[in-house]
Every structure is written in C-alpha cells, then in structure tokens.
C-alpha cells in the first residue's frame, strides 16, 4: 500500500498549505447550515407540546455539548497519533483543539443552565449531563494548564498528550459514575431527550446545526492549526517561499 | 414580530442562550484569525531581519539558561 | 553476574522508599494529620450533633482522603527526579513501569493504608456506627489504591512543568471523580447498614484498571519529564 499520503500529513508546509485551501470548504457550508438551521429552528419548527418555545434552546445547547465532547475526542486522537508516530503536526492539531473545546464546554453549560431555569425552576441542577460537562471543563483546564506550564514545546506536546489519553480513558468512567450517582440521589429529570420521536421540522434544524457546528469547528481548527504551525516552524526555510 | 421576540414567554432564557453561543462562535473565529495574522507578521519580521540561523542560536542559548 | 529479577528490583525500590520515609517521618505524618484536622473541622464548622454529622460523614471522609493523598503526591517523584534517582531508573534497563509501580505502591503503604486505618477514629468522631467500619475500611482500601495510581500519573506529568502544586490538583482531582462517587456511596450504604457490594465492585474495577494502565502512563510521563 502507498503510504505517501499519510507521510504528507507529517510535513508542516504541506499541511499548512492544505489547511489554507480547505478552510473555505468548511467555513462556507458551516455558515450556510447554521443560518439555515437558525431560521428552521426559530421560525419554521413548531413549539413543543410540553416546553412551548423554550425547547428551541436545544438548537444551540445540543450542538455546543456535542462539540465539547467531540473536540476532546479529536484532541486525544491527535495527541495519540503525535505520541505514537512522533508526528509534530498531530501535536499542533491537539494544541489547537483545547481552547475551542473549553469555550464550547462553557457554552453548553451556560445554555444548559438557561434551559434549566424555566424547565426545572433553577439554573443549576446536579443533572448527570451538566455535571459530566462541568468535569470535562476541568479536564480541558488541566490540559491547557499543563501545556502552558512547560516551556519546551516538544515536552509540552508529549506530556499533555499523555494527559489527554488518560483523560479519554477516564471520560467514559466519569460519565458512567456521574449517571450512576445521579440515578441514586435524584428523581429522573423533567428534561428527557429520548422522547418517542421528534417531528421532522423539529429534528431537521437540529441535525443541520450539529453538522454546521462540526464544520465550523473544522474551519476554526484549520485556521488555528496554521497559526500554530507558523509559530512552531518559525525558523524553517519553507516559510520564506510561503510568505513571499 | 413581537410574538417572535417574546418566544412564548421564554425570551429571557432563549435569547441569552443564543447570544452566548453566537459570542463563542464569533470570538473563536476572531481569535483564530488574529493568531494567524500575528504568526504571519512575526514570521515576516523574522524573514526581513534575515539570518534565521543566528536567531536559532540565541533561542537555544536562552533555553539552556532557563 | 546474572541480572536481578524484576521483582527483586521492585522489592528493593519499596524497601528503599520505606527506609527514606522512616528517616523523614514528618513527610508521612503530615498528610495524616491533615486528614484528621480537615475531618474534625466539620463538627466545628457545621454542628456537633452526631446525627447530622453522620449524614455528611461519607462525603467528608472521602473528600478529606482525596485531599490528603493529593498532598502527599508532591514528594512522590519530585525529589527522586532532582537527585537523579529517576534517571538511574530509566537507564537501569529495568522496566520503568514496574519501578514506578513499586514507588506508587510504597506511596500507598505510607498514605492510603494509614488513612484507611485512621478512618475508624475519624469516623467515630463523625458519628459513624461501629458496625459500618468494616465496609468503610474495605471501600477506603480499594479507593486509596486508585487515588495513589491516578496521583502517580499526575505527579509524573508535572515533573516537566515549572510549578507543581495547584496544577497537580487540577490534573488529578477531575480524574478522581469516579473514586469519590463510588467510595462515598459505599460509605453511605455501610452507615445505613445496607449491602455495599455494588459500589465495592465498581471501586475494585477502577482499582484494577488503574493498576494496569496508570503505571504505563506514569512511566511515559516520567520519561518526558526527565529529558
């Protein structure tokens, strides 16, 4: 089998150029999908029979929560690839993920709270999903803290990669334990996602949002990755060709 | 129209949720693009200053000290 | 001369660390004193009524145990890294994973185990009934093993960083959440006089997973930290 395509991903100038080319292919569909889903979610979708218009928070809450978890998975995968194949570009990807992931974890927490207030009557409930998300936020903080506290880039890369992998092994256990803990201490919550079935005009905007947010993350990641590569490769000769 | 903005009485919760999300979306794009521009400007400055090899040497000297 | 077997070497590491600990007993005693002081602050800060204290005893015991074992982590690898011992471990040709596992086991012998043994005293002060002590002790034994292992990974990772302390807690505390949840639940059930096999099995599962994976991660972390 021909592995050149794989090795090309280890080459910073190649990835730098490729990321630049790909960015609009993520950014524009993301913008269109998110705008379309906004219209679909806020205008076209009918109010929910129980939650009225309040349910529309799902169109920003669910995609943020999805991004928070997905970005951690991307980060850990990139960290693992970087650690195993000693691929500098993969480490740069992992480094570019953490900040965005932490942001969307906060957004999912805040939107969850804003949804909780009218539904549960209080902003914060020790709901398993909110709790697990809060712990995820601390995992992101730890990752960024460790990275920031090590001066040497290569060591920072590998140490934080080990942490990301430990975290990804631990995340399912944390999620399970939090759900288990909640099932003992709390009556089942009012807000249930697993209702029989969402009508299509409610579901379609949600799916569009999920895809749109994913593509949006792709675009942001590509831009951040290029900045990260430039910073790391600042003494490489290919930068001269690239910038002049 | 005002029906739309009142969101069946949920406006107080719904619009802040959308605003927070929008803020995160905008800020992340903004900081990513700013970072890239700064990294580009920095790289250009190094090119103009020339002799990246000496910059290399001083870099590693600093690293040994620290 | 034939090379000593790996388990001999691991036993030496345990012996060495225990001997070092006897030379500096304050390092061992401080986390224990911390555990006692933290738990005894609750009657003062909350209420002296044993019935009320009994209700929060599981949380108090486990949070205090978590913090106390965290406190002892700083010294787990830091000194050995500074005086070159860890470097000798790496170049010794012996499996670093096993050597670090031995060090972690010793750490548990000096913090986790005494913490567990102190639990009857501290628990008694929080109104825990005598009959619950057996269950609480077994939960603490399993839980503190996991805490030491998670902590070893964190201590290894912070070797490369300029500052340990707060960062170490930030790294390890979120990872310790399952241990806290299962442990506190087991304690709660023990106090209520119910069967606690469920959470005990879960604590055991976490400990087994920790024993298999944590030394590997710690070894990777220490290698990076020593460069």
PDB file of C-alpha atoms in Angstrom, chain C:
ATOM      1  CA  UNK C   1      26.780 -11.977  37.243  1.00  0.00           C
ATOM      2  CA  UNK C   2      23.195 -12.508  36.367  1.00  0.00           C
ATOM      3  CA  UNK C   3      20.876  -9.530  36.448  1.00  0.00           C
ATOM      4  CA  UNK C   4      18.490  -9.490  39.386  1.00  0.00           C
ATOM      5  CA  UNK C   5      14.909 -10.367  38.579  1.00  0.00           C
ATOM      6  CA  UNK C   6      12.483  -7.542  38.069  1.00  0.00           C
ATOM      7  CA  UNK C   7      10.531  -8.365  41.184  1.00  0.00           C
ATOM      8  CA  UNK C   8      13.690  -8.301  43.275  1.00  0.00           C
ATOM      9  CA  UNK C   9      14.371  -4.837  41.925  1.00  0.00           C
ATOM     10  CA  UNK C  10      10.815  -3.734  42.646  1.00  0.00           C
ATOM     11  CA  UNK C  11      11.166  -5.026  46.198  1.00  0.00           C
ATOM     12  CA  UNK C  12      14.374  -3.012  46.572  1.00  0.00           C
ATOM     13  CA  UNK C  13      12.582   0.108  45.452  1.00  0.00           C
ATOM     14  CA  UNK C  14       9.868  -0.471  48.047  1.00  0.00           C
ATOM     15  CA  UNK C  15      12.459  -1.078  50.766  1.00  0.00           C
ATOM     16  CA  UNK C  16      14.428   1.995  49.808  1.00  0.00           C
ATOM     17  CA  UNK C  17      11.394   4.272  49.827  1.00  0.00           C
ATOM     18  CA  UNK C  18      10.218   2.888  53.142  1.00  0.00           C
ATOM     19  CA  UNK C  19      13.654   3.459  54.632  1.00  0.00           C
ATOM     20  CA  UNK C  20      13.730   7.006  53.295  1.00  0.00           C
ATOM     21  CA  UNK C  21      10.328   7.570  54.846  1.00  0.00           C
ATOM     22  CA  UNK C  22      11.479   6.418  58.270  1.00  0.00           C
ATOM     23  CA  UNK C  23      14.311   8.927  58.064  1.00  0.00           C
ATOM     24  CA  UNK C  24      11.853  11.736  57.437  1.00  0.00           C
ATOM     25  CA  UNK C  25       8.698  10.768  59.276  1.00  0.00           C
ATOM     26  CA  UNK C  26       7.163  14.232  59.009  1.00  0.00           C
ATOM     27  CA  UNK C  27       6.540  13.663  55.296  1.00  0.00           C
ATOM     28  CA  UNK C  28       4.429  10.648  56.122  1.00  0.00           C
ATOM     29  CA  UNK C  29       2.736  12.105  59.165  1.00  0.00           C
ATOM     30  CA  UNK C  30       1.723  15.453  57.687  1.00  0.00           C
ATOM     31  CA  UNK C  31      -0.903  14.152  55.240  1.00  0.00           C
ATOM     32  CA  UNK C  32      -2.342  12.003  58.025  1.00  0.00           C
ATOM     33  CA  UNK C  33      -2.540  14.942  60.396  1.00  0.00           C
ATOM     34  CA  UNK C  34      -4.112  16.940  57.571  1.00  0.00           C
ATOM     35  CA  UNK C  35      -6.738  14.227  57.097  1.00  0.00           C
ATOM     36  CA  UNK C  36      -7.587  14.293  60.805  1.00  0.00           C
ATOM     37  CA  UNK C  37      -7.695  18.086  61.024  1.00  0.00           C
ATOM     38  CA  UNK C  38      -9.880  18.524  57.930  1.00  0.00           C
ATOM     39  CA  UNK C  39     -12.436  15.977  59.073  1.00  0.00           C
ATOM     40  CA  UNK C  40     -12.510  17.351  62.589  1.00  0.00           C
ATOM     41  CA  UNK C  41     -13.160  20.855  61.269  1.00  0.00           C
ATOM     42  CA  UNK C  42     -16.620  19.772  60.198  1.00  0.00           C
ATOM     43  CA  UNK C  43     -18.127  19.300  63.661  1.00  0.00           C
ATOM     44  CA  UNK C  44     -16.773  22.756  64.481  1.00  0.00           C
ATOM     45  CA  UNK C  45     -17.913  24.400  61.279  1.00  0.00           C
ATOM     46  CA  UNK C  46     -21.241  22.630  60.925  1.00  0.00           C
ATOM     47  CA  UNK C  47     -22.747  21.109  64.040  1.00  0.00           C
ATOM     48  CA  UNK C  48     -21.718  18.882  66.933  1.00  0.00           C
ATOM     49  CA  UNK C  49     -24.884  16.791  66.540  1.00  0.00           C
ATOM     50  CA  UNK C  50     -23.770  13.294  65.627  1.00  0.00           C
ATOM     51  CA  UNK C  51     -26.978  12.511  63.760  1.00  0.00           C
ATOM     52  CA  UNK C  52     -26.405  15.389  61.353  1.00  0.00           C
ATOM     53  CA  UNK C  53     -22.701  14.679  61.040  1.00  0.00           C
ATOM     54  CA  UNK C  54     -23.448  11.064  60.218  1.00  0.00           C
ATOM     55  CA  UNK C  55     -25.382  12.243  57.172  1.00  0.00           C
ATOM     56  CA  UNK C  56     -22.407  14.102  55.702  1.00  0.00           C
ATOM     57  CA  UNK C  57     -19.740  11.699  57.001  1.00  0.00           C
ATOM     58  CA  UNK C  58     -19.286   9.818  53.667  1.00  0.00           C
ATOM     59  CA  UNK C  59     -18.570  12.995  51.725  1.00  0.00           C
ATOM     60  CA  UNK C  60     -16.340  14.424  54.436  1.00  0.00           C
ATOM     61  CA  UNK C  61     -14.289  11.245  54.773  1.00  0.00           C
ATOM     62  CA  UNK C  62     -13.726  10.852  51.050  1.00  0.00           C
ATOM     63  CA  UNK C  63     -13.022  14.465  50.212  1.00  0.00           C
ATOM     64  CA  UNK C  64     -10.555  14.615  53.094  1.00  0.00           C
ATOM     65  CA  UNK C  65      -8.920  11.350  51.981  1.00  0.00           C
ATOM     66  CA  UNK C  66      -8.710  12.685  48.423  1.00  0.00           C
ATOM     67  CA  UNK C  67      -7.057  15.928  49.521  1.00  0.00           C
ATOM     68  CA  UNK C  68      -4.708  14.212  51.951  1.00  0.00           C
ATOM     69  CA  UNK C  69      -3.437  11.741  49.383  1.00  0.00           C
ATOM     70  CA  UNK C  70      -3.052  14.629  46.935  1.00  0.00           C
ATOM     71  CA  UNK C  71      -0.930  16.471  49.479  1.00  0.00           C
ATOM     72  CA  UNK C  72       1.498  13.578  49.680  1.00  0.00           C
ATOM     73  CA  UNK C  73       1.869  13.356  45.902  1.00  0.00           C
ATOM     74  CA  UNK C  74       4.181  16.310  45.515  1.00  0.00           C
ATOM     75  CA  UNK C  75       7.005  14.365  47.090  1.00  0.00           C
ATOM     76  CA  UNK C  76       6.309  11.156  45.161  1.00  0.00           C
ATOM     77  CA  UNK C  77       8.658  11.764  42.217  1.00  0.00           C
ATOM     78  CA  UNK C  78       9.965  15.297  42.650  1.00  0.00           C
ATOM     79  CA  UNK C  79      12.913  14.577  44.973  1.00  0.00           C
ATOM     80  CA  UNK C  80      13.950  11.455  43.122  1.00  0.00           C
ATOM     81  CA  UNK C  81      13.912  13.444  39.916  1.00  0.00           C
ATOM     82  CA  UNK C  82      16.058  16.162  41.434  1.00  0.00           C
ATOM     83  CA  UNK C  83      18.725  13.869  42.901  1.00  0.00           C
ATOM     84  CA  UNK C  84      18.948  11.743  39.757  1.00  0.00           C
ATOM     85  CA  UNK C  85      17.373   8.566  41.125  1.00  0.00           C
ATOM     86  CA  UNK C  86      14.660   8.520  38.486  1.00  0.00           C
ATOM     87  CA  UNK C  87      17.267   8.974  35.787  1.00  0.00           C
ATOM     88  CA  UNK C  88      19.034   5.906  37.137  1.00  0.00           C
ATOM     89  CA  UNK C  89      15.724   4.069  36.963  1.00  0.00           C
ATOM     90  CA  UNK C  90      15.363   4.968  33.302  1.00  0.00           C
ATOM     91  CA  UNK C  91      18.888   3.885  32.306  1.00  0.00           C
ATOM     92  CA  UNK C  92      18.924   0.826  34.587  1.00  0.00           C
ATOM     93  CA  UNK C  93      17.460  -1.400  31.901  1.00  0.00           C
ATOM     94  CA  UNK C  94      14.734  -2.486  34.289  1.00  0.00           C
ATOM     95  CA  UNK C  95      11.149  -1.836  33.224  1.00  0.00           C
ATOM     96  CA  UNK C  96      10.379   1.688  34.360  1.00  0.00           C
ATOM     97  CA  UNK C  97       6.684   0.836  34.572  1.00  0.00           C
ATOM     98  CA  UNK C  98       7.362  -1.709  37.269  1.00  0.00           C
ATOM     99  CA  UNK C  99       9.756   0.505  39.207  1.00  0.00           C
ATOM    100  CA  UNK C 100       7.226   3.333  39.254  1.00  0.00           C
ATOM    101  CA  UNK C 101       4.525   0.888  40.239  1.00  0.00           C
ATOM    102  CA  UNK C 102       6.710  -0.106  43.183  1.00  0.00           C
ATOM    103  CA  UNK C 103       7.144   3.541  44.134  1.00  0.00           C
ATOM    104  CA  UNK C 104       3.401   4.099  43.877  1.00  0.00           C
ATOM    105  CA  UNK C 105       2.729   1.030  45.981  1.00  0.00           C
ATOM    106  CA  UNK C 106       5.054   2.395  48.634  1.00  0.00           C
ATOM    107  CA  UNK C 107       3.284   5.720  48.456  1.00  0.00           C
ATOM    108  CA  UNK C 108       0.045   3.897  49.124  1.00  0.00           C
ATOM    109  CA  UNK C 109       1.602   1.997  52.036  1.00  0.00           C
ATOM    110  CA  UNK C 110       2.556   5.333  53.584  1.00  0.00           C
ATOM    111  CA  UNK C 111      -0.600   7.331  52.865  1.00  0.00           C
ATOM    112  CA  UNK C 112      -3.535   5.228  51.651  1.00  0.00           C
ATOM    113  CA  UNK C 113      -3.119   2.471  54.180  1.00  0.00           C
ATOM    114  CA  UNK C 114      -2.635   4.681  57.264  1.00  0.00           C
ATOM    115  CA  UNK C 115      -5.530   6.879  56.092  1.00  0.00           C
ATOM    116  CA  UNK C 116      -7.685   3.785  55.976  1.00  0.00           C
ATOM    117  CA  UNK C 117      -6.545   2.703  59.406  1.00  0.00           C
ATOM    118  CA  UNK C 118      -7.323   6.146  60.794  1.00  0.00           C
ATOM    119  CA  UNK C 119     -10.857   6.002  59.428  1.00  0.00           C
ATOM    120  CA  UNK C 120     -12.363   4.280  62.491  1.00  0.00           C
ATOM    121  CA  UNK C 121     -11.155   7.100  64.747  1.00  0.00           C
ATOM    122  CA  UNK C 122     -12.189   9.886  62.438  1.00  0.00           C
ATOM    123  CA  UNK C 123     -15.414   8.111  61.501  1.00  0.00           C
ATOM    124  CA  UNK C 124     -16.269   7.665  65.163  1.00  0.00           C
ATOM    125  CA  UNK C 125     -15.897  11.380  65.676  1.00  0.00           C
ATOM    126  CA  UNK C 126     -18.378  11.919  62.831  1.00  0.00           C
ATOM    127  CA  UNK C 127     -20.956   9.613  64.378  1.00  0.00           C
ATOM    128  CA  UNK C 128     -20.320   6.606  62.123  1.00  0.00           C
ATOM    129  CA  UNK C 129     -21.668   3.467  63.844  1.00  0.00           C
ATOM    130  CA  UNK C 130     -19.172   0.774  64.753  1.00  0.00           C
ATOM    131  CA  UNK C 131     -20.888  -1.819  62.576  1.00  0.00           C
ATOM    132  CA  UNK C 132     -20.220   0.248  59.440  1.00  0.00           C
ATOM    133  CA  UNK C 133     -16.456   0.324  59.902  1.00  0.00           C
ATOM    134  CA  UNK C 134     -15.753  -2.949  58.117  1.00  0.00           C
ATOM    135  CA  UNK C 135     -17.429  -1.758  54.946  1.00  0.00           C
ATOM    136  CA  UNK C 136     -15.835   1.672  55.131  1.00  0.00           C
ATOM    137  CA  UNK C 137     -12.381   0.187  55.588  1.00  0.00           C
ATOM    138  CA  UNK C 138     -12.703  -2.083  52.567  1.00  0.00           C
ATOM    139  CA  UNK C 139     -14.002   0.801  50.436  1.00  0.00           C
ATOM    140  CA  UNK C 140     -11.136   3.024  51.568  1.00  0.00           C
ATOM    141  CA  UNK C 141      -8.526   0.354  50.840  1.00  0.00           C
ATOM    142  CA  UNK C 142      -9.735  -0.029  47.254  1.00  0.00           C
ATOM    143  CA  UNK C 143     -10.347   3.682  46.754  1.00  0.00           C
ATOM    144  CA  UNK C 144      -6.999   4.887  48.067  1.00  0.00           C
ATOM    145  CA  UNK C 145      -5.202   2.415  45.764  1.00  0.00           C
ATOM    146  CA  UNK C 146      -6.854   4.133  42.808  1.00  0.00           C
ATOM    147  CA  UNK C 147      -6.104   7.573  44.228  1.00  0.00           C
ATOM    148  CA  UNK C 148      -2.396   6.772  44.561  1.00  0.00           C
ATOM    149  CA  UNK C 149      -2.286   5.446  40.997  1.00  0.00           C
ATOM    150  CA  UNK C 150      -4.094   8.425  39.484  1.00  0.00           C
ATOM    151  CA  UNK C 151      -1.859  10.669  41.534  1.00  0.00           C
ATOM    152  CA  UNK C 152       1.260   8.954  40.227  1.00  0.00           C
ATOM    153  CA  UNK C 153       0.266   9.853  36.666  1.00  0.00           C
ATOM    154  CA  UNK C 154      -0.318  13.464  37.697  1.00  0.00           C
ATOM    155  CA  UNK C 155       2.962  13.637  39.620  1.00  0.00           C
ATOM    156  CA  UNK C 156       4.805  12.243  36.600  1.00  0.00           C
ATOM    157  CA  UNK C 157       3.218  14.762  34.275  1.00  0.00           C
ATOM    158  CA  UNK C 158       4.023  17.772  36.433  1.00  0.00           C
ATOM    159  CA  UNK C 159       7.724  16.799  36.588  1.00  0.00           C
ATOM    160  CA  UNK C 160       8.279  18.645  33.329  1.00  0.00           C
ATOM    161  CA  UNK C 161       6.438  21.729  34.482  1.00  0.00           C
ATOM    162  CA  UNK C 162       7.819  24.646  36.389  1.00  0.00           C
ATOM    163  CA  UNK C 163       5.224  24.593  39.114  1.00  0.00           C
ATOM    164  CA  UNK C 164       3.655  21.530  40.640  1.00  0.00           C
ATOM    165  CA  UNK C 165       1.224  22.238  43.457  1.00  0.00           C
ATOM    166  CA  UNK C 166      -2.046  23.645  42.238  1.00  0.00           C
ATOM    167  CA  UNK C 167      -1.583  22.263  38.736  1.00  0.00           C
ATOM    168  CA  UNK C 168      -1.185  18.762  40.144  1.00  0.00           C
ATOM    169  CA  UNK C 169      -4.538  19.039  41.918  1.00  0.00           C
ATOM    170  CA  UNK C 170      -6.188  20.471  38.809  1.00  0.00           C
ATOM    171  CA  UNK C 171      -4.958  17.499  36.781  1.00  0.00           C
ATOM    172  CA  UNK C 172      -5.789  14.741  39.215  1.00  0.00           C
ATOM    173  CA  UNK C 173      -8.971  15.812  41.004  1.00  0.00           C
ATOM    174  CA  UNK C 174     -11.280  15.542  37.956  1.00  0.00           C
ATOM    175  CA  UNK C 175      -9.841  12.117  37.192  1.00  0.00           C
ATOM    176  CA  UNK C 176     -10.602  11.032  40.757  1.00  0.00           C
ATOM    177  CA  UNK C 177     -14.325  11.787  40.465  1.00  0.00           C
ATOM    178  CA  UNK C 178     -15.417   8.147  39.951  1.00  0.00           C
ATOM    179  CA  UNK C 179     -13.451   7.038  43.025  1.00  0.00           C
ATOM    180  CA  UNK C 180     -15.079   9.777  45.077  1.00  0.00           C
ATOM    181  CA  UNK C 181     -18.571   8.857  43.892  1.00  0.00           C
ATOM    182  CA  UNK C 182     -18.256   5.098  44.362  1.00  0.00           C
ATOM    183  CA  UNK C 183     -16.383   5.454  47.635  1.00  0.00           C
ATOM    184  CA  UNK C 184     -18.813   7.891  49.199  1.00  0.00           C
ATOM    185  CA  UNK C 185     -21.744   5.747  48.078  1.00  0.00           C
ATOM    186  CA  UNK C 186     -20.194   2.624  49.596  1.00  0.00           C
ATOM    187  CA  UNK C 187     -19.655   4.514  52.842  1.00  0.00           C
ATOM    188  CA  UNK C 188     -23.217   5.789  52.805  1.00  0.00           C
ATOM    189  CA  UNK C 189     -24.561   2.264  52.361  1.00  0.00           C
ATOM    190  CA  UNK C 190     -22.286   0.958  55.094  1.00  0.00           C
ATOM    191  CA  UNK C 191     -23.549   3.594  57.524  1.00  0.00           C
ATOM    192  CA  UNK C 192     -27.132   2.771  56.609  1.00  0.00           C
ATOM    193  CA  UNK C 193     -26.371  -0.896  57.262  1.00  0.00           C
ATOM    194  CA  UNK C 194     -27.121  -1.970  53.686  1.00  0.00           C
ATOM    195  CA  UNK C 195     -25.162  -4.220  51.386  1.00  0.00           C
ATOM    196  CA  UNK C 196     -22.384  -2.312  49.651  1.00  0.00           C
ATOM    197  CA  UNK C 197     -21.179  -4.936  47.206  1.00  0.00           C
ATOM    198  CA  UNK C 198     -22.253  -2.845  44.183  1.00  0.00           C
ATOM    199  CA  UNK C 199     -20.047   0.182  44.784  1.00  0.00           C
ATOM    200  CA  UNK C 200     -17.292  -2.062  46.166  1.00  0.00           C
ATOM    201  CA  UNK C 201     -17.161  -3.973  42.888  1.00  0.00           C
ATOM    202  CA  UNK C 202     -17.038  -0.694  40.993  1.00  0.00           C
ATOM    203  CA  UNK C 203     -14.226   0.576  43.229  1.00  0.00           C
ATOM    204  CA  UNK C 204     -12.430  -2.708  42.618  1.00  0.00           C
ATOM    205  CA  UNK C 205     -12.889  -2.367  38.875  1.00  0.00           C
ATOM    206  CA  UNK C 206     -11.455   1.161  38.922  1.00  0.00           C
ATOM    207  CA  UNK C 207      -8.514  -0.057  41.006  1.00  0.00           C
ATOM    208  CA  UNK C 208      -7.790  -2.933  38.606  1.00  0.00           C
ATOM    209  CA  UNK C 209      -7.969  -0.606  35.625  1.00  0.00           C
ATOM    210  CA  UNK C 210      -5.665   1.783  37.452  1.00  0.00           C
ATOM    211  CA  UNK C 211      -3.149  -0.946  38.286  1.00  0.00           C
ATOM    212  CA  UNK C 212      -2.980  -1.993  34.635  1.00  0.00           C
ATOM    213  CA  UNK C 213      -2.895   1.397  32.926  1.00  0.00           C
ATOM    214  CA  UNK C 214      -1.686   4.044  35.375  1.00  0.00           C
ATOM    215  CA  UNK C 215       1.916   2.784  35.721  1.00  0.00           C
ATOM    216  CA  UNK C 216       2.249   2.794  31.930  1.00  0.00           C
ATOM    217  CA  UNK C 217       1.048   6.388  31.729  1.00  0.00           C
ATOM    218  CA  UNK C 218       3.231   7.363  34.685  1.00  0.00           C
ATOM    219  CA  UNK C 219       6.290   5.818  33.028  1.00  0.00           C
ATOM    220  CA  UNK C 220       5.602   7.697  29.792  1.00  0.00           C
ATOM    221  CA  UNK C 221       5.129  10.898  31.772  1.00  0.00           C
ATOM    222  CA  UNK C 222       8.324  10.460  33.794  1.00  0.00           C
ATOM    223  CA  UNK C 223      10.369   9.783  30.643  1.00  0.00           C
ATOM    224  CA  UNK C 224       9.100  13.028  29.154  1.00  0.00           C
ATOM    225  CA  UNK C 225       9.604  14.930  32.380  1.00  0.00           C
ATOM    226  CA  UNK C 226      13.216  13.885  32.787  1.00  0.00           C
ATOM    227  CA  UNK C 227      14.536  14.937  29.397  1.00  0.00           C
TER     228      UNK C 227
END
